[in-house]
Structure formats: structure tokens, C-alpha cells
mmCIF file of C-alpha atoms in Angstrom:
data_model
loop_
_atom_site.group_PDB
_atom_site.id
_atom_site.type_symbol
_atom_site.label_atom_id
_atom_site.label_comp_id
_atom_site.label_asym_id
_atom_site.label_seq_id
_atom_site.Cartn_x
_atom_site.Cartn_y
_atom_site.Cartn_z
ATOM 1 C CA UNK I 1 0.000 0.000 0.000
ATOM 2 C CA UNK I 2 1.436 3.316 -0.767
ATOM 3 C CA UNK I 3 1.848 6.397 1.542
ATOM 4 C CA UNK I 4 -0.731 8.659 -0.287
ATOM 5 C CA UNK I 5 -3.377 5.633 0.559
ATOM 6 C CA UNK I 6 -1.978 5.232 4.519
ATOM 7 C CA UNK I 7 -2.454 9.096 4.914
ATOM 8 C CA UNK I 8 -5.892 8.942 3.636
ATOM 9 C CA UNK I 9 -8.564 7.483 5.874
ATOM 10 C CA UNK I 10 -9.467 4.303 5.105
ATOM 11 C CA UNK I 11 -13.072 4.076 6.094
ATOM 12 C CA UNK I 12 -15.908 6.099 6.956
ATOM 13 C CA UNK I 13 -16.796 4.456 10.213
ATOM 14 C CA UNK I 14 -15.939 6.509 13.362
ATOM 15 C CA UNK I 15 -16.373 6.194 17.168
ATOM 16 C CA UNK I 16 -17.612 7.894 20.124
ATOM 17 C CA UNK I 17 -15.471 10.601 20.935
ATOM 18 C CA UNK I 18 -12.550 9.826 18.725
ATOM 19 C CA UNK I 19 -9.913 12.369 18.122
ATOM 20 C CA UNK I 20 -8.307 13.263 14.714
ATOM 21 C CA UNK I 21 -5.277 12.346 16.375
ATOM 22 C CA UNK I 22 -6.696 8.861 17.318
ATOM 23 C CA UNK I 23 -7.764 9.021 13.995
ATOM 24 C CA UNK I 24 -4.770 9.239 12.053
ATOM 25 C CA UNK I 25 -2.938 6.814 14.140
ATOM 26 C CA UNK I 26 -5.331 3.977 13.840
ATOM 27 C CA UNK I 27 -5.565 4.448 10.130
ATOM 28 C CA UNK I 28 -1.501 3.599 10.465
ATOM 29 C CA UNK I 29 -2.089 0.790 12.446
ATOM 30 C CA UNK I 30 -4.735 -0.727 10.004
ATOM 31 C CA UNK I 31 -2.373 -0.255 6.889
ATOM 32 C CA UNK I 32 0.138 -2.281 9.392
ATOM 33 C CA UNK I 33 -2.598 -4.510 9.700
ATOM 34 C CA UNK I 34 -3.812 -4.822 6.260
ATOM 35 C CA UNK I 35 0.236 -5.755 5.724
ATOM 36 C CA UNK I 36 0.198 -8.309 8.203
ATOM 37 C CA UNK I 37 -3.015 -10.238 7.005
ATOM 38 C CA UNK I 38 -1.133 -10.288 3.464
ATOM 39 C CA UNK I 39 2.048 -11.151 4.937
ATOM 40 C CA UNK I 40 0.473 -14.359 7.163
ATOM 41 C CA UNK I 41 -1.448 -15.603 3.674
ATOM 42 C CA UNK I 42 1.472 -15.417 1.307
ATOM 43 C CA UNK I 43 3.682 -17.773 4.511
ATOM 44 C CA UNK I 44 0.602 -20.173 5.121
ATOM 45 C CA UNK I 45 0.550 -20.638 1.037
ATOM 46 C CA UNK I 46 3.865 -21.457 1.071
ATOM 47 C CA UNK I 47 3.640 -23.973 3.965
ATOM 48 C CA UNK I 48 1.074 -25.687 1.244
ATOM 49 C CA UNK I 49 4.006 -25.790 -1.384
ATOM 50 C CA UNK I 50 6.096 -27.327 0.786
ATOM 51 C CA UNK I 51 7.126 -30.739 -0.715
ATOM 52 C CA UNK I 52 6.348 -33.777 1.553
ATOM 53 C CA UNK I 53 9.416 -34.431 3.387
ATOM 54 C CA UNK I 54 10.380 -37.940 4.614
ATOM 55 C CA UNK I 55 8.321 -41.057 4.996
ATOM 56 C CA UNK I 56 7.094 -41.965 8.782
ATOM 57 C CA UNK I 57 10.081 -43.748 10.207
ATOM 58 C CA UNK I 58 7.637 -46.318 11.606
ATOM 59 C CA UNK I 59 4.145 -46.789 12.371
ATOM 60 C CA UNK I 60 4.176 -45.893 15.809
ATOM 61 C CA UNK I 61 1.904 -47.613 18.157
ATOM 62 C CA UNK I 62 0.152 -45.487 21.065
ATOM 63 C CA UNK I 63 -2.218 -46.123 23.766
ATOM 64 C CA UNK I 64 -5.837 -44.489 24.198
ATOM 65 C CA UNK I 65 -8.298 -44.662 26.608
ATOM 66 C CA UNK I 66 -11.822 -44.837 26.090
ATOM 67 C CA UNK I 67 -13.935 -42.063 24.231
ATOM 68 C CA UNK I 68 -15.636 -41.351 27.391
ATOM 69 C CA UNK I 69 -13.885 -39.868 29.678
ATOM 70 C CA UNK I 70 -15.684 -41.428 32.810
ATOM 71 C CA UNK I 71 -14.679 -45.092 31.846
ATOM 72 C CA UNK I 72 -11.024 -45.737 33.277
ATOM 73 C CA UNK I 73 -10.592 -49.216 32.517
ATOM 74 C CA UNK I 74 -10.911 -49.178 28.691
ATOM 75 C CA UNK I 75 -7.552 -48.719 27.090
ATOM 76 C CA UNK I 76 -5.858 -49.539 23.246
ATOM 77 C CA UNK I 77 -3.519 -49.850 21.111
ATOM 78 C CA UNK I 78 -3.712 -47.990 17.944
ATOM 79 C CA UNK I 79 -1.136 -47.359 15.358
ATOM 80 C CA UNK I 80 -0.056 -44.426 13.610
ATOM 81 C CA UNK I 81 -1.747 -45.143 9.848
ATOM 82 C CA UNK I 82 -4.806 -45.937 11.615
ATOM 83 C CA UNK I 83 -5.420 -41.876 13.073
ATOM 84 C CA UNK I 84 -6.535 -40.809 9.543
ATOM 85 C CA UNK I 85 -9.888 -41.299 10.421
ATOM 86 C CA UNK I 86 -11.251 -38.606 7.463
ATOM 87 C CA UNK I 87 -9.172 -40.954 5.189
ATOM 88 C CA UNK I 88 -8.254 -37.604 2.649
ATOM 89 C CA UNK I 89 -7.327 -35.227 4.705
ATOM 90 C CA UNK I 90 -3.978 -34.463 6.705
ATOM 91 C CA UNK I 91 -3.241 -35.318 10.437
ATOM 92 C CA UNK I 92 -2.101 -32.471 12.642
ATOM 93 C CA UNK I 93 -0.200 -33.709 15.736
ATOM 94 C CA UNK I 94 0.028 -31.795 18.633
ATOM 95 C CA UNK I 95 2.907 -32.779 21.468
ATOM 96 C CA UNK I 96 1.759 -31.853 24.984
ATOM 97 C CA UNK I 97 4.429 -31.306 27.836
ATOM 98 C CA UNK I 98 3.630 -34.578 30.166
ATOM 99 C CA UNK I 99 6.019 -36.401 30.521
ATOM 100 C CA UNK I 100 6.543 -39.441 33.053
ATOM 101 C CA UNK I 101 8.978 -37.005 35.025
ATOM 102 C CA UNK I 102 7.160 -33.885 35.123
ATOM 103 C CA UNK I 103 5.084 -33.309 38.536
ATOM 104 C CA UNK I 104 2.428 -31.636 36.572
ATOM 105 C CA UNK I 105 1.194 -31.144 32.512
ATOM 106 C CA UNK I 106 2.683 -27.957 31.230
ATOM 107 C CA UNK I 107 0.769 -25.048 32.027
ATOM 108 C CA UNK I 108 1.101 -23.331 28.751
ATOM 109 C CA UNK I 109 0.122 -26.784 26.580
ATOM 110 C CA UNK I 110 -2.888 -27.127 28.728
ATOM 111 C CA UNK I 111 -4.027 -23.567 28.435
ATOM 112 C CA UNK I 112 -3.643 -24.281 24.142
ATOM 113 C CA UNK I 113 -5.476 -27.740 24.684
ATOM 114 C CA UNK I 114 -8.232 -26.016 26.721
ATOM 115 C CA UNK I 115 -8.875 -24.023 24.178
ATOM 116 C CA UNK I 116 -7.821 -27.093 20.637
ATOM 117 C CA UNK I 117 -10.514 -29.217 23.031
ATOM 118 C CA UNK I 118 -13.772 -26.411 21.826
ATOM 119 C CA UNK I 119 -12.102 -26.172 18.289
ATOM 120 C CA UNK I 120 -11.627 -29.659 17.964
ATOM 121 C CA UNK I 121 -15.340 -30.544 16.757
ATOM 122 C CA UNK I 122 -15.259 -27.669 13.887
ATOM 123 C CA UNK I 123 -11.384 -28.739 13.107
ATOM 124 C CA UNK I 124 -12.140 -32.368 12.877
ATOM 125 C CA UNK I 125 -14.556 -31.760 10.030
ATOM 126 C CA UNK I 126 -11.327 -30.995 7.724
ATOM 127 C CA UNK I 127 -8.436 -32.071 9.477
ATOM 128 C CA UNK I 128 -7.440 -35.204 11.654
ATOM 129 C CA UNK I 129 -6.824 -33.767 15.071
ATOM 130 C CA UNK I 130 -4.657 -35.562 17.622
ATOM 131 C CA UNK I 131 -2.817 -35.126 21.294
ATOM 132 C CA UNK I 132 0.187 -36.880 22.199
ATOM 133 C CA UNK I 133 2.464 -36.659 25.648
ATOM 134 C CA UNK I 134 4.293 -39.460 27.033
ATOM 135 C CA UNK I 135 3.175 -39.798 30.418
ATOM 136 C CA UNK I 136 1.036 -43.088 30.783
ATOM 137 C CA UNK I 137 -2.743 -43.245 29.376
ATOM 138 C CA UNK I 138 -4.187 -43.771 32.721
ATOM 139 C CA UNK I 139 -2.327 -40.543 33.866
ATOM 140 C CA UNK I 140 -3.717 -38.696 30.621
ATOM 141 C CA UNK I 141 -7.044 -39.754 31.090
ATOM 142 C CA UNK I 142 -6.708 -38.563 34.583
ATOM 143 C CA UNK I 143 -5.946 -34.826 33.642
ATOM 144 C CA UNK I 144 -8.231 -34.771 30.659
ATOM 145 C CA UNK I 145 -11.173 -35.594 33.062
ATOM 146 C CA UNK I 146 -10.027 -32.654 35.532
ATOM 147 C CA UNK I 147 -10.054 -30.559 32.417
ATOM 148 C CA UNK I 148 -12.914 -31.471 30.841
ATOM 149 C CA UNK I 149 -11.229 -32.952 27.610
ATOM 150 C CA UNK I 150 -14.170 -34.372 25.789
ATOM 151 C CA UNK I 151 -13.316 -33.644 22.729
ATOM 152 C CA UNK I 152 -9.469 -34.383 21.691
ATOM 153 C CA UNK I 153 -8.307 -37.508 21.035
ATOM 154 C CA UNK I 154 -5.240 -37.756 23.660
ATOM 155 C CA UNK I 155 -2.400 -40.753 23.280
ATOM 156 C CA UNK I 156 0.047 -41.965 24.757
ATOM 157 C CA UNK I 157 3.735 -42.222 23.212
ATOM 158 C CA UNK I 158 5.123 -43.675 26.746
ATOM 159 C CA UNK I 159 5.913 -47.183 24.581
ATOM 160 C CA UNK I 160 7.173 -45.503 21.569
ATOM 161 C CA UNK I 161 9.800 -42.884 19.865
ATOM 162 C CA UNK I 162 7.700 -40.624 18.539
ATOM 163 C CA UNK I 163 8.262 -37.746 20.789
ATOM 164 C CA UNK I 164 12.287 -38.160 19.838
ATOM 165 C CA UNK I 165 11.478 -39.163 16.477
ATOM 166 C CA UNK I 166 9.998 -35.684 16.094
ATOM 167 C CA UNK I 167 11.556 -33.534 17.863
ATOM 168 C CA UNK I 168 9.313 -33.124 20.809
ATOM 169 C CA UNK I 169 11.419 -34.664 23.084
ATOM 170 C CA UNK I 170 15.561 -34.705 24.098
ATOM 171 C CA UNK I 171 18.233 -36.774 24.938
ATOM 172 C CA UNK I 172 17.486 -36.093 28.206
ATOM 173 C CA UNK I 173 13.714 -36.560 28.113
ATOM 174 C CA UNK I 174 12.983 -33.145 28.427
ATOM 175 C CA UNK I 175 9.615 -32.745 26.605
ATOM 176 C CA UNK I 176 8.842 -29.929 24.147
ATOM 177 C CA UNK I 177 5.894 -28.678 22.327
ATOM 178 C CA UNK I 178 5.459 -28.987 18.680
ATOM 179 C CA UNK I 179 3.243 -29.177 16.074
ATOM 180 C CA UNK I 180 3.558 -31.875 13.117
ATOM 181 C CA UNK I 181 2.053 -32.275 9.933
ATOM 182 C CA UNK I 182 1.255 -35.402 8.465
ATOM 183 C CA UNK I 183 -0.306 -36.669 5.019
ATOM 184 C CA UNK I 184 -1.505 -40.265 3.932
ATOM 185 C CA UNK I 185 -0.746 -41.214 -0.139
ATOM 186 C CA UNK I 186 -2.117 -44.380 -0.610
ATOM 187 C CA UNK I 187 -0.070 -46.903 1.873
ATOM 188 C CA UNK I 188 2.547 -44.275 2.860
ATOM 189 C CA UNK I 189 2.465 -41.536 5.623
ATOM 190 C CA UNK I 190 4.463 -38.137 5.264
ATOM 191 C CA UNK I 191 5.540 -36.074 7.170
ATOM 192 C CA UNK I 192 4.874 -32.478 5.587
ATOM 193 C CA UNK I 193 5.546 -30.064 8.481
ATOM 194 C CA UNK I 194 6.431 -29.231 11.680
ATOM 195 C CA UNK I 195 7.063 -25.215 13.642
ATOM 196 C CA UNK I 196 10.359 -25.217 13.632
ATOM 197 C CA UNK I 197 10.640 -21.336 14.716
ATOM 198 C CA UNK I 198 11.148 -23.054 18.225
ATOM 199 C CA UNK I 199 15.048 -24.456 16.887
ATOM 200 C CA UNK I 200 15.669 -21.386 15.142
ATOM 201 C CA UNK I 201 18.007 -18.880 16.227
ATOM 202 C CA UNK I 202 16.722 -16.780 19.090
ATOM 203 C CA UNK I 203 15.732 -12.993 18.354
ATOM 204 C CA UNK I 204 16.438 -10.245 21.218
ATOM 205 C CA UNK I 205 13.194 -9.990 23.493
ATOM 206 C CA UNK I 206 11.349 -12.703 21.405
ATOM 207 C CA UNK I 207 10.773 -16.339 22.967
ATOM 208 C CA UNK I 208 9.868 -19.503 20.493
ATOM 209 C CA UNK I 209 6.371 -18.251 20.020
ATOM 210 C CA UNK I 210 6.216 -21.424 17.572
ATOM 211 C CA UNK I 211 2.542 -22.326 18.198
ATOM 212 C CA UNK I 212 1.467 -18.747 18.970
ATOM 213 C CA UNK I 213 -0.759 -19.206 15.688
ATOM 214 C CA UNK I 214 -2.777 -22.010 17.591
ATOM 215 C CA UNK I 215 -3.021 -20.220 20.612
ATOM 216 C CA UNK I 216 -5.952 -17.996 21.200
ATOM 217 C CA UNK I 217 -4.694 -16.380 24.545
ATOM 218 C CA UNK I 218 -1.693 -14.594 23.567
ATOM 219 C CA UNK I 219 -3.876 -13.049 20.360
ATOM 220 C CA UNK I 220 -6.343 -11.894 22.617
ATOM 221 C CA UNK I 221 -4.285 -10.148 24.831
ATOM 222 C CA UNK I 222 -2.267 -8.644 21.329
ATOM 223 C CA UNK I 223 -5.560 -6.424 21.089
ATOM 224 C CA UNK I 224 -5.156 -4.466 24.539
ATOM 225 C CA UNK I 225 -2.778 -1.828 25.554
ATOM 226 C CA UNK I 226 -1.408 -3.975 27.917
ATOM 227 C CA UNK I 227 -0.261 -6.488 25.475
ATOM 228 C CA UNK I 228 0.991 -10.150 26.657
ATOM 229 C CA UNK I 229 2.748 -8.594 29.605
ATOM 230 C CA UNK I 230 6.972 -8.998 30.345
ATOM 231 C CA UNK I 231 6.523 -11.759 33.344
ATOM 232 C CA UNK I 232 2.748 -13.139 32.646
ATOM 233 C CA UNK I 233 2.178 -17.290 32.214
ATOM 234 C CA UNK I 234 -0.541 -19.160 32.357
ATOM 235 C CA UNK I 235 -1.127 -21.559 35.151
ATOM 236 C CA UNK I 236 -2.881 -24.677 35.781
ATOM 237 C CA UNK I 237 -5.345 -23.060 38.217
ATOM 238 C CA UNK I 238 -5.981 -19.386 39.712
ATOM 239 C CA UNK I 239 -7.745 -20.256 42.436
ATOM 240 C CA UNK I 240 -4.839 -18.993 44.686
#
């Protein structure tokens, strides 16, 4: 957009009590705006150009408890080719921060899974949607019922290599989030993508904010004057 169009107004709608000054500044901030919504489009097109990248190493078997979330007994088995339930469409993996050594699930993950849990029915219409940490099903299950999971599918990698495999997990067994792309083609899984902002290298004043995209919470608070705050996280519970 040029600067003869960013000093003209853009629109005729005006508010309560708004000052030319207001004015002209907000008319800034929506060519900004108007910039950014371009900008995100033309790097979520390209993430569809991506070629596939390599074939699933193997096809990972995970453990699931039961669709309801009241019946603790109920556990599977289920393997990695069988998760394309909408048999055309891609499989977005999501690794939540649980791991067998952690005291608690990851404050952060569970405020994005609070929130993937109400998308989920819309996103599931289009997409395959799945959870995986490595803590033990029966300790999964556990959470999601104090969360009110009811409607992501959550496994369990505890018997498998996934979590390494992709990069949600180190040497160590430190867990990490990620998000990972996967396609079906006939008998073969790809892998097509995964946010690897979180392994690039760090920018002054600017954490991984690899899954920001996903996260409603941070967006929301982008809109206020306050912003995301310097030394605000989310927690498990503010009841204290």
C-alpha cells in the first residue's frame, strides 16, 4: 500500500469521541494490519508448497483410553496409519508437555489444549486432530477428566519414539511442544511439516512463540494496551 493511501482514511466508520489524532494513528495501524493479514497468507501458502518431506520412520503404536472420559478401565492400542480417520485429509499432531517425570502437565500446553478441546469438533470436520504426551494413558485420562477434555483424542507415546522421532522430546527426556504435519498417499504416511521457529536462532526480546498461531490467549491479549505482559504465564489453576 502506498503512503498517499496510509495518509488517507481508510473508512468512513468513526467512534464515540474519537480524536483526529486517534484518527490518524489507527488508520496507520490498520495499513500495518492490512500488511500483516497479506504477509500471514502469502507464509501459510507457502507452507502448502512445501514438498512432503520424509516417509514416517515407523508406524508408531500409542495407547488411548476410552472415548468417554468417565470409563477408566478401557484402554488400546492404535497405530499411527490408523489416526486418519477422514481418510483424505492431513493429520495435525500436537505434542503436549507430560512427561513421566514432570510433577504436573505444562501449564502453557494445557491452556492451548483447553482451548484445541472447543475447536476440535469444527477442526475435525477438515483435518485429523490428535494429542500426544508421554506420560502413561491412565495418567492422561486422569488430567483430561479434571479438564474437561471431551473432545481431543489424547495418546500416549510412553511405549514408543515418537516424541524423539519428532523432535518433541531430548536426549534427556525433556519434553517440548510442537506441532507436526502429516499426510496419507495411498499406503505411505508423510511427514509435511512441523514449527520449527522453536530451533531457530533466538531474536532479542522474542521467545519460540512457535505455536502462537494455535493459541488464542496470547492473540487476545495482542488487542489491549497492555499487550501479553513482560513476566505473565498461564497456570494450571488461579484459584490462589
Amino acid at each position: 500500500m502506498s503512503t498517499t493511501e496510509s495518509m488517507a482514511s481508510l473508512h468512513s466508520k468513526r467512534f464515540p469521541g474519537e480524536s483526529a489524532d486517534y484518527r490518524r494513528a489507527r488508520d496507520e495501524l490498520l495499513v500495518a494490519e492490512i500488511d500483516l493479514r497479506r504477509r500471514l497468507e502469502e507464509v501459510a501458502a507457502l507452507r502448502r508448497q512445501l514438498p512432503f518431506g520424509g516417509a514416517l520412520v515407523q508406524d508408531y503404536e500409542f495407547e488411548e483410553g476410552a472415548a468417554d472420559l468417565d470409563d477408566t478401565r478401557t484402554v488400546r492400542r492404535v497405530k499411527f496409519s490408523e489416526l486418519f480417520e477422514r481418510a483424505n485429509a492431513s493429520l495435525v499432531v500436537y505434542s503436549f508437555m507430560y512427561g513421566p517425570k514432570m510433577a504436573h502437565a505444562c501449564p502453557s500446553c494445557t491452556s492451548i489444549l483447553d482451548s484445541l478441546n472447543g475447536t476440535a469438533p469444527h477442526a475435525t470436520q477438515r483435518i485429523n486432530l490428535i494429542v500426544v504426551a508421554k506420560s502413561p494413558v491412565e495418567r492422561l485420562r486422569s488430567f483430561a477428566r479434571e479438564r474437561g477434555w471431551r473432545n481431543l483424542r489424547l495418546l500416549s507415546s510412553a511405549k514408543n519414539s515418537y516424541n524423539a522421532d519428532y523432535h518433541a522430546e531430548d536426549s534427556d527426556g525433556s519434553q517440548w511442544p510442537a506441532l507436526n504435519v502429516f499426510a496419507r498417499r495411498g499406503s505411505e504416511v508423510r511427514h509435511c511439516y512441523c514449527t520449527e521457529l522453536l530451533f531457530a536462532p533466538a531474536e532479542k526480546g522474542q521467545n519460540g512463540r512457535h505455536v502462537d498461531l494455535i493459541w488464542p490467549l496470547w492473540n487476545l491479549f495482542d488487542f489491549t494496551p497492555e499487550g501479553r505482559g513482560a513476566d505473565w504465564y498461564p497456570k494450571l489453576s488461579y484459584d490462589t
